[in-house]
C-alpha positions as a Markdown table, in Angstrom:
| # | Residue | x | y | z |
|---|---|---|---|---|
| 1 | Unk | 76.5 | 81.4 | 94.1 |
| 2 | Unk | 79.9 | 80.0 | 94.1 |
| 3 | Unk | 80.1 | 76.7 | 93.3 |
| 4 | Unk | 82.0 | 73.4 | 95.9 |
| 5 | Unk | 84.6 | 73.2 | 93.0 |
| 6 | Unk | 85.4 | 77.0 | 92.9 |
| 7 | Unk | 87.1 | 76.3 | 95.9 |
| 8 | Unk | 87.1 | 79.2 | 98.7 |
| 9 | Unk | 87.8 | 82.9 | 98.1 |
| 10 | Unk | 91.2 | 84.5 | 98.4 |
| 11 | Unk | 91.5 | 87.1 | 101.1 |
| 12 | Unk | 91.7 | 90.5 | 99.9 |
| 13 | Unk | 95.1 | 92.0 | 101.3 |
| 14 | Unk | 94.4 | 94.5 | 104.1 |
| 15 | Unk | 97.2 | 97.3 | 104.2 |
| 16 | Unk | 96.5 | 98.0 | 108.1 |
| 17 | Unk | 98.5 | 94.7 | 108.8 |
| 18 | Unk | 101.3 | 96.1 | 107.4 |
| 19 | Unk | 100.4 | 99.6 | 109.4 |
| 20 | Unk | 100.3 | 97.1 | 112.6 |
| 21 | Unk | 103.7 | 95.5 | 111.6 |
| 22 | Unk | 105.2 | 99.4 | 111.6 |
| 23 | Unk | 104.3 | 99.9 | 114.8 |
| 24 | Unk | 105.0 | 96.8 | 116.5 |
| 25 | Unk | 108.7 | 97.1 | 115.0 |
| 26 | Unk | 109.0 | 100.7 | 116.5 |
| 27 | Unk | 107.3 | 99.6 | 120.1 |
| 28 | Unk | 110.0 | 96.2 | 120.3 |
| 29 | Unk | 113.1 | 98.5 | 118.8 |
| 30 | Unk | 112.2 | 101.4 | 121.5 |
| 31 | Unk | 112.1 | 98.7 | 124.6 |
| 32 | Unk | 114.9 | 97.2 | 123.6 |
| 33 | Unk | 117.2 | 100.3 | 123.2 |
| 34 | Unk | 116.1 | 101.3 | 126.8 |
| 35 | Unk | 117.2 | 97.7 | 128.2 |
| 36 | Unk | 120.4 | 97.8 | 126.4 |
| 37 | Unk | 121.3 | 101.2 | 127.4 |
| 38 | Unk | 120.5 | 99.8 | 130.8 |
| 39 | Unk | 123.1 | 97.0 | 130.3 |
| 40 | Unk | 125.4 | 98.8 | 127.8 |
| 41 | Unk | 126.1 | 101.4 | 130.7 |
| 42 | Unk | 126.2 | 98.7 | 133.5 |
| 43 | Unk | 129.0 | 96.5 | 131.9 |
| 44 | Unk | 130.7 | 98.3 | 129.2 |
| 45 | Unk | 130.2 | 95.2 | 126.8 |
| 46 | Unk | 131.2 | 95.5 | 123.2 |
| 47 | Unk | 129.1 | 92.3 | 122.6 |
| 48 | Unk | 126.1 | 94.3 | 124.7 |
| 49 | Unk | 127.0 | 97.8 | 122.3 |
| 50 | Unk | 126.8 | 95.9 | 119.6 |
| 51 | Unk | 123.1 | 94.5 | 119.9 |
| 52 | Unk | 122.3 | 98.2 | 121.0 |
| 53 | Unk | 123.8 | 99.9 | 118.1 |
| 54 | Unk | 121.1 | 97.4 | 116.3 |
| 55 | Unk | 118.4 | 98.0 | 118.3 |
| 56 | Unk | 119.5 | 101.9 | 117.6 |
| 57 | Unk | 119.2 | 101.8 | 114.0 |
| 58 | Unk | 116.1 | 99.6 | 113.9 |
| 59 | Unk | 114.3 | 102.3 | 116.1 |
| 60 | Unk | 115.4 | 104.8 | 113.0 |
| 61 | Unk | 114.7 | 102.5 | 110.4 |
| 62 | Unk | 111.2 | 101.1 | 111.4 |
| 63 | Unk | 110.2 | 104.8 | 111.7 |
| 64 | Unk | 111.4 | 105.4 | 108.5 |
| 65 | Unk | 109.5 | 102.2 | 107.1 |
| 66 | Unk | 106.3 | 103.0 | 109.1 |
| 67 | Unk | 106.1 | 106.4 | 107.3 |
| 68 | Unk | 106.8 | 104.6 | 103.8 |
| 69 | Unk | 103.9 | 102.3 | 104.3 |
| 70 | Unk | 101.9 | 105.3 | 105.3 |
| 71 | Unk | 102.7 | 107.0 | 102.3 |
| 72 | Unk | 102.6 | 104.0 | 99.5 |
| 73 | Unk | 99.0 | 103.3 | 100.8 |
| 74 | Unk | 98.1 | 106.6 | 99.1 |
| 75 | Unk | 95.8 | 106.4 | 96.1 |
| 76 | Unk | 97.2 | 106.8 | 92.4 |
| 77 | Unk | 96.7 | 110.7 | 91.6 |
| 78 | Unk | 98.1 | 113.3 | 88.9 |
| 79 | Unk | 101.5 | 112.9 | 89.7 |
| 80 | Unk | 102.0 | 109.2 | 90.7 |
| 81 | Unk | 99.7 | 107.2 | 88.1 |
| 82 | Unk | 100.7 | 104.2 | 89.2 |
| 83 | Unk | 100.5 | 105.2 | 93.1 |
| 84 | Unk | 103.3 | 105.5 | 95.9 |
| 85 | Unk | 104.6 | 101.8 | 96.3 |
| 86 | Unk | 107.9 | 103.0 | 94.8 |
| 87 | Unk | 108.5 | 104.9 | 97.9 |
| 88 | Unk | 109.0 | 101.5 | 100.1 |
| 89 | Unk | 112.2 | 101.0 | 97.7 |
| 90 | Unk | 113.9 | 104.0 | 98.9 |
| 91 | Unk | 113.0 | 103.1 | 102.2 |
| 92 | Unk | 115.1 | 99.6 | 102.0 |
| 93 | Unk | 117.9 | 101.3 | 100.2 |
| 94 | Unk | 118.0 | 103.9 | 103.3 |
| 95 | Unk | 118.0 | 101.2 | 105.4 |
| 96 | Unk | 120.5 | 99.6 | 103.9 |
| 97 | Unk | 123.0 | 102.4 | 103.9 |
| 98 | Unk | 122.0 | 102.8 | 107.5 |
| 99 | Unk | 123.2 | 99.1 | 108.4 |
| 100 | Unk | 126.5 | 99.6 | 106.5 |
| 101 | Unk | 127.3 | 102.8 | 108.8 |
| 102 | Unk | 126.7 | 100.6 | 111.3 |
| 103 | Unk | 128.9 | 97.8 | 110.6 |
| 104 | Unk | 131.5 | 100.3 | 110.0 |
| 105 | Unk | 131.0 | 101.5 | 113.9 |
| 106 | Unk | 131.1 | 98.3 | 115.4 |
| 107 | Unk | 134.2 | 97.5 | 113.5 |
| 108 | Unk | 135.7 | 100.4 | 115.0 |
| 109 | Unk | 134.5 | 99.8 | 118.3 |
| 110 | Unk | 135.7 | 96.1 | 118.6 |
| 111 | Unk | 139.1 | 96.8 | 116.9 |
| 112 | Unk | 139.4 | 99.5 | 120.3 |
| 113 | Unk | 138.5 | 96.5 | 122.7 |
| 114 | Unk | 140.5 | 93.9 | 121.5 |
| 115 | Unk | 143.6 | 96.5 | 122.0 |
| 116 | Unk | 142.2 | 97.3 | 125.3 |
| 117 | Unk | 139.9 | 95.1 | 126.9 |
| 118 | Unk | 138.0 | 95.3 | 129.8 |
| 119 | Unk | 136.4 | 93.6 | 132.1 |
| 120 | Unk | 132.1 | 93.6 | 132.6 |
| 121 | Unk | 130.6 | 94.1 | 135.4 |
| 122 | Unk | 126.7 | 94.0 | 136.5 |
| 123 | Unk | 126.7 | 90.1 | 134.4 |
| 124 | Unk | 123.4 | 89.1 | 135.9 |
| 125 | Unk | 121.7 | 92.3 | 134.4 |
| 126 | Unk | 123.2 | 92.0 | 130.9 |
| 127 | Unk | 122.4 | 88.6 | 130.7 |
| 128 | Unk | 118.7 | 88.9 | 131.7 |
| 129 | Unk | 118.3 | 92.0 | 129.6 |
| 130 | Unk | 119.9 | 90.2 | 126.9 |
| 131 | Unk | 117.0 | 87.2 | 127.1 |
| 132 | Unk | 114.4 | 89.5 | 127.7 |
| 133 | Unk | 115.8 | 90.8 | 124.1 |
| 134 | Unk | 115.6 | 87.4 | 122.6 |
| 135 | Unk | 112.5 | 87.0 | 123.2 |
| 136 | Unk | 110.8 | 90.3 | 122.8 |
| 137 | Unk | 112.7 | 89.9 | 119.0 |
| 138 | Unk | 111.3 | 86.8 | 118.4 |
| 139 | Unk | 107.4 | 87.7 | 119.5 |
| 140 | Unk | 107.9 | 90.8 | 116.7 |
| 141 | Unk | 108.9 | 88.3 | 113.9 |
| 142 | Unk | 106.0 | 86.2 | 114.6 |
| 143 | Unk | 103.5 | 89.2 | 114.5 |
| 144 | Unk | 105.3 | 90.8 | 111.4 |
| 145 | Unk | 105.1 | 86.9 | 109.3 |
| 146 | Unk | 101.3 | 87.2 | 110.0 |
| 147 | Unk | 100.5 | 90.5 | 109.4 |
| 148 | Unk | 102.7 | 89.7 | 105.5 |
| 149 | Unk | 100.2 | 87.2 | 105.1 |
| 150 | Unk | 97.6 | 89.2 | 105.0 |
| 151 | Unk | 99.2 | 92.3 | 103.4 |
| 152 | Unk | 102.5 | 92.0 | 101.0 |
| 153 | Unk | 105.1 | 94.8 | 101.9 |
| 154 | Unk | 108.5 | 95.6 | 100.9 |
| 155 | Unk | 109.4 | 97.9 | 103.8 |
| 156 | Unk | 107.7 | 95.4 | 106.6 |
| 157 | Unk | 109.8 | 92.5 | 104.8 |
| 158 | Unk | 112.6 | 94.1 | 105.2 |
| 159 | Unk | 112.0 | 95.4 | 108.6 |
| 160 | Unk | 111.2 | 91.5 | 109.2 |
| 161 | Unk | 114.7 | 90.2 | 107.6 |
| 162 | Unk | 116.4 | 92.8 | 110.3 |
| 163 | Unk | 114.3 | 91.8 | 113.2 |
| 164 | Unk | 114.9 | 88.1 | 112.5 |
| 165 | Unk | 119.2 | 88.8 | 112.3 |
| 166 | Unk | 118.1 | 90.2 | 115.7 |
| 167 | Unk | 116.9 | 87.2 | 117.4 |
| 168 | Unk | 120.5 | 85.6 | 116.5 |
| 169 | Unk | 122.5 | 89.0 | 117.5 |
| 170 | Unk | 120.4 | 88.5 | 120.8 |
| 171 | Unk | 120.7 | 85.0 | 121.4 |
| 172 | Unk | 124.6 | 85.5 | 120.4 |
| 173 | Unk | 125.1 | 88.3 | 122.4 |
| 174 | Unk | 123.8 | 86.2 | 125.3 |
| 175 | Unk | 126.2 | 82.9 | 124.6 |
| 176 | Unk | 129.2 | 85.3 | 124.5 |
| 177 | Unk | 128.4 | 86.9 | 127.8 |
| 178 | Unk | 127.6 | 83.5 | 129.3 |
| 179 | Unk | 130.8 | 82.2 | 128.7 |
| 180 | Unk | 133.1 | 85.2 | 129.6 |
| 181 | Unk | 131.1 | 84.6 | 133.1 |
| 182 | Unk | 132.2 | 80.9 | 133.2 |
| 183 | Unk | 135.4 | 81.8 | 132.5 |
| 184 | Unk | 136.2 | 82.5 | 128.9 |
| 185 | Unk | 138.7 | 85.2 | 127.4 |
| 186 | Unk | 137.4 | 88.4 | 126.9 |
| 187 | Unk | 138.1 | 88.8 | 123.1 |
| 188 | Unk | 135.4 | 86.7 | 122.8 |
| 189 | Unk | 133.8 | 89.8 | 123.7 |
| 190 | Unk | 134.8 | 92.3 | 120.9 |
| 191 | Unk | 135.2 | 88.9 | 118.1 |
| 192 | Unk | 131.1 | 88.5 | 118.6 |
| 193 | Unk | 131.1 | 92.4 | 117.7 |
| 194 | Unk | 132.8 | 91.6 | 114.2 |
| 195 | Unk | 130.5 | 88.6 | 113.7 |
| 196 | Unk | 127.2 | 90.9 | 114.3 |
| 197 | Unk | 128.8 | 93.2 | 112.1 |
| 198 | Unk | 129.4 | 91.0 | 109.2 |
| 199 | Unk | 126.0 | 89.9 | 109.8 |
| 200 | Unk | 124.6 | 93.0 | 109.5 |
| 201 | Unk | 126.7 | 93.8 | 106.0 |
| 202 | Unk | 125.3 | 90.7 | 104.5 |
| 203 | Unk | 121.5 | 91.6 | 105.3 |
| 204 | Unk | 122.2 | 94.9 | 104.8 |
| 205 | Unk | 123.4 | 94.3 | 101.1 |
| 206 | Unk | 120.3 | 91.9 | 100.9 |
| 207 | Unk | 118.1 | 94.2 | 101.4 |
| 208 | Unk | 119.6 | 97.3 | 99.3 |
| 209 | Unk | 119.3 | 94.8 | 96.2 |
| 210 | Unk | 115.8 | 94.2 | 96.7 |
| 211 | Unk | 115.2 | 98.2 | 97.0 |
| 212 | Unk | 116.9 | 98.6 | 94.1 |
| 213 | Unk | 115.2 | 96.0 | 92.2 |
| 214 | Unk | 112.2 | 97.8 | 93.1 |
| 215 | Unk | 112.8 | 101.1 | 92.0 |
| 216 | Unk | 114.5 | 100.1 | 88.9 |
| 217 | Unk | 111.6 | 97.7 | 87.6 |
| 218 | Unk | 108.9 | 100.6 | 88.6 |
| 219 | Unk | 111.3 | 103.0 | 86.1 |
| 220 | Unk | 110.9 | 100.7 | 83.3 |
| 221 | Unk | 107.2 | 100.0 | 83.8 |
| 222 | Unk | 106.9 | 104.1 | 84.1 |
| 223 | Unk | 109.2 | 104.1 | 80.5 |
């Protein structure tokens, strides 16, 4: 019997919160990609291609990070002795790579706008799907800080450090195209583009370090 002094008992981890986190990630990253087609198509917004090309490659990368889980929840066995966990360090390095291509890409794409901008049309529709995106990003970061309460994870903290760069891409995404409607230049357009591409380098780099960290401690332990 436990003693009043023991205090309570700490909650064993349970590994299908961070199975949960997976597949709320790939749920929010696949509605939002449809939306910002939607909106990408209707206006022709860098600022709108930019949270899309995010969306894009958080769709690939939660997958990615969904299977890892899946596979570092596998037992210790003749090959791995000290089980699979190592694998949710190549995930965050792959998804790291994956967020530098895509700061290259919005680079690009800005450069071409501010050369030759455009107007955007359909403003009502990018702004609402753009809200709707702010939201929907900021429900996901709530489940996924829960669910690493209850079940420590490399590949769902990373996947969480992504989503949570989201909810300002979103809500910046929406200031920019609020005030190009009120009247504002439209380089402010293709200049958010750069800033959520410098944003994403900086998490990107983040989150490579901490794979590699990973990886490079489990070699040692293994030596």
């Amino acid at each position: 019997m436990t003693s009043p002094s023991s205090g309570p008992v700490p909650r064993k981890p349970d590994p299908r919160f961070a199975l949960l986190a997976g597949a709320a990630a790939i749920g929010t990253a696949v509605t939002l990609i449809i939306a910002k087609t939607i909106a990408w198509m209707m206006t022709g917004s860098a600022s709108v291609l930019a949270s899309l090309t995010d969306s894009m490659m958080d769709a690939w990368v939660s997958g990615v990070n969904l299977m890892a889980i899946r596979y570092s929840l596998k037992p210790a066995d003749e090959d791995h002795r000290y089980g699979h966990g190592k694998i949710e360090g190549i995930a965050a390095l792959f998804q790291a790579a994956l967020m530098s291509a895509a700061t290259i890409f919005l680079c690009l794409e800005a450069a071409a706008r501010i050369y030759k901008p455009a107007p955007i049309d359909s403003m009502p529709v990018a702004l609402g799907v753009m809200a709707l995106s702010t939201v929907l990003s900021t429900g996901l970061v709530l489940v996924q800080r829960y669910c690493l309460r209850r079940a420590a994870s490399l590949a769902v903290e990373s996947d969480q450090a992504h989503y949570s760069t989201d909810i300002v891409v979103n809500a910046g995404t929406l200031l920019a195209l609020g005030l190009i409607h009120w009247g504002a230049p439209l380089w402010i357009d293709s200049a958010f583009a750069f800033v959520v591409a410098a944003y994403l380098a900086r998490t990107a780099y983040g989150i490579g370090m901490k794979g590699y960290h990973m990886l490079m401690l489990s070699l040692i332990h293994i030596s």
